[in-house]
GROMACS .gro file of C-alpha atoms in nm:
model
  118
    1MET     CA    1  -2.768  -7.637   1.065
    2ALA     CA    2  -2.419  -7.558   1.178
    3ASP     CA    3  -2.474  -7.183   1.148
    4GLU     CA    4  -2.749  -7.174   1.413
    5GLY     CA    5  -2.502  -7.147   1.701
    6SER     CA    6  -2.351  -6.820   1.573
    7ASP     CA    7  -2.383  -6.666   1.918
    8ASP     CA    8  -2.127  -6.918   2.055
    9LEU     CA    9  -1.861  -6.795   1.813
   10PRO     CA   10  -1.595  -6.548   1.930
   11ARG     CA   11  -1.664  -6.188   1.825
   12THR     CA   12  -1.377  -6.177   1.562
   13LEU     CA   13  -1.491  -6.498   1.397
   14ARG     CA   14  -1.850  -6.365   1.383
   15ARG     CA   15  -1.737  -6.037   1.232
   16GLU     CA   16  -1.525  -6.224   0.977
   17ARG     CA   17  -1.809  -6.445   0.879
   18GLU     CA   18  -2.050  -6.149   0.855
   19ALA     CA   19  -1.798  -5.959   0.637
   20ARG     CA   20  -1.763  -6.256   0.405
   21GLU     CA   21  -2.136  -6.293   0.378
   22ARG     CA   22  -2.169  -5.916   0.307
   23ALA     CA   23  -1.901  -5.923   0.045
   24SER     CA   24  -2.065  -6.229  -0.123
   25ARG     CA   25  -2.398  -6.050  -0.130
   26GLU     CA   26  -2.236  -5.729  -0.268
   27LYS     CA   27  -2.064  -5.945  -0.535
   28GLU     CA   28  -2.380  -6.109  -0.631
   29ALA     CA   29  -2.573  -5.780  -0.651
   30LYS     CA   30  -2.290  -5.638  -0.859
   31ALA     CA   31  -2.298  -5.937  -1.091
   32ARG     CA   32  -2.676  -5.893  -1.136
   33ALA     CA   33  -2.642  -5.519  -1.208
   34ALA     CA   34  -2.330  -5.540  -1.420
   35THR     CA   35  -2.338  -5.360  -1.757
   36LEU     CA   36  -2.094  -5.381  -2.039
   37THR     CA   37  -1.863  -5.088  -2.050
   38HIS     CA   38  -1.557  -5.000  -2.251
   39ASP     CA   39  -1.348  -5.065  -1.943
   40PHE     CA   40  -1.419  -5.420  -1.865
   41GLY     CA   41  -1.292  -5.406  -1.508
   42ALA     CA   42  -1.449  -5.069  -1.419
   43SER     CA   43  -1.751  -5.227  -1.237
   44ASP     CA   44  -1.524  -5.412  -1.005
   45SER     CA   45  -1.393  -5.245  -0.699
   46ARG     CA   46  -1.017  -5.196  -0.659
   47ASP     CA   47  -1.002  -5.446  -0.377
   48GLU     CA   48  -1.153  -5.723  -0.582
   49ARG     CA   49  -0.891  -5.668  -0.852
   50ARG     CA   50  -0.607  -5.690  -0.616
   51ALA     CA   51  -0.763  -5.977  -0.404
   52PRO     CA   52  -0.526  -6.269  -0.330
   53ALA     CA   53  -0.635  -6.629  -0.341
   54GLU     CA   54  -0.967  -6.725  -0.193
   55GLY     CA   55  -0.806  -6.905   0.100
   56PHE     CA   56  -0.632  -6.597   0.230
   57SER     CA   57  -0.852  -6.412   0.484
   58GLY     CA   58  -0.691  -6.070   0.418
   59THR     CA   59  -0.660  -5.992   0.787
   60VAL     CA   60  -0.448  -5.680   0.867
   61VAL     CA   61  -0.332  -5.559   1.204
   62ASN     CA   62  -0.415  -5.193   1.217
   63ARG     CA   63  -0.321  -5.123   1.577
   64PHE     CA   64  -0.130  -5.294   1.843
   65ASP     CA   65  -0.261  -5.134   2.171
   66VAL     CA   66   0.000  -5.174   2.449
   67PRO     CA   67   0.031  -4.917   2.729
   68PHE     CA   68   0.358  -4.733   2.715
   69SER     CA   69   0.466  -4.833   3.064
   70HIS     CA   70   0.420  -5.207   2.980
   71LEU     CA   71   0.633  -5.165   2.671
   72VAL     CA   72   0.909  -4.986   2.869
   73ALA     CA   73   0.904  -5.261   3.138
   74PHE     CA   74   0.928  -5.523   2.876
   75PHE     CA   75   1.234  -5.366   2.708
   76ILE     CA   76   1.406  -5.313   3.048
   77LYS     CA   77   1.351  -5.673   3.132
   78ALA     CA   78   1.501  -5.772   2.792
   79VAL     CA   79   1.815  -5.551   2.854
   80PHE     CA   80   1.863  -5.716   3.195
   81ALA     CA   81   1.809  -6.061   3.043
   82ALA     CA   82   2.084  -5.990   2.785
   83ILE     CA   83   2.350  -5.910   3.050
   84PRO     CA   84   2.434  -6.270   3.136
   85ALA     CA   85   2.447  -6.361   2.767
   86LEU     CA   86   2.699  -6.077   2.715
   87ILE     CA   87   2.910  -6.203   3.006
   88VAL     CA   88   2.912  -6.560   2.867
   89LEU     CA   89   2.995  -6.430   2.520
   90SER     CA   90   3.285  -6.226   2.645
   91VAL     CA   91   3.424  -6.514   2.850
   92LEU     CA   92   3.395  -6.746   2.539
   93LEU     CA   93   3.581  -6.482   2.327
   94TYR     CA   94   3.853  -6.447   2.592
   95LEU     CA   95   3.908  -6.812   2.608
   96GLY     CA   96   3.899  -6.851   2.242
   97GLY     CA   97   4.163  -6.580   2.208
   98ASN     CA   98   4.384  -6.759   2.464
   99VAL     CA   99   4.348  -7.088   2.277
  100VAL     CA  100   4.438  -6.925   1.945
  101LYS     CA  101   4.746  -6.748   2.102
  102ALA     CA  102   4.856  -7.087   2.259
  103MET     CA  103   4.825  -7.272   1.930
  104TYR     CA  104   4.990  -7.005   1.719
  105PRO     CA  105   5.257  -6.828   1.930
  106GLU     CA  106   5.410  -6.686   1.616
  107LEU     CA  107   5.120  -6.449   1.568
  108ILE     CA  108   5.207  -6.093   1.651
  109HIS     CA  109   5.068  -5.994   1.980
  110MET     CA  110   5.000  -5.620   1.961
  111GLN     CA  111   4.946  -5.386   2.256
  112ILE     CA  112   4.816  -5.032   2.229
  113LEU     CA  113   5.030  -4.810   2.448
  114VAL     CA  114   4.879  -4.478   2.539
  115THR     CA  115   5.136  -4.229   2.657
  116PHE     CA  116   5.081  -3.875   2.781
  117PRO     CA  117   5.344  -3.618   2.732
  118ASN     CA  118   5.494  -3.465   3.053
   0.00000   0.00000   0.00000
């Protein structure tokens, strides 16, 4: 059988398969022990009522364990990696402004003058 090599599977796949088997056993046991009640969905657990399609595994990330120093180092690297992009962007905007000024000289060129009273 294909299931004989279960020790070769990664731990997460083994746990997922065991969880599915456990859920199917619980579902079968519940179906055998089901009784008719006035609330027809009362014997079902809340998870089964909200369960999505069968193909969806329902995997949820509960925790993302990254040391704080590694996270800080990553974001510092990201900031330094963004500096060349900001320089290129400012050069492109400067050149674009000069092109627009050369093509449309009639546009009003405004300068902000800051004066200090004596």
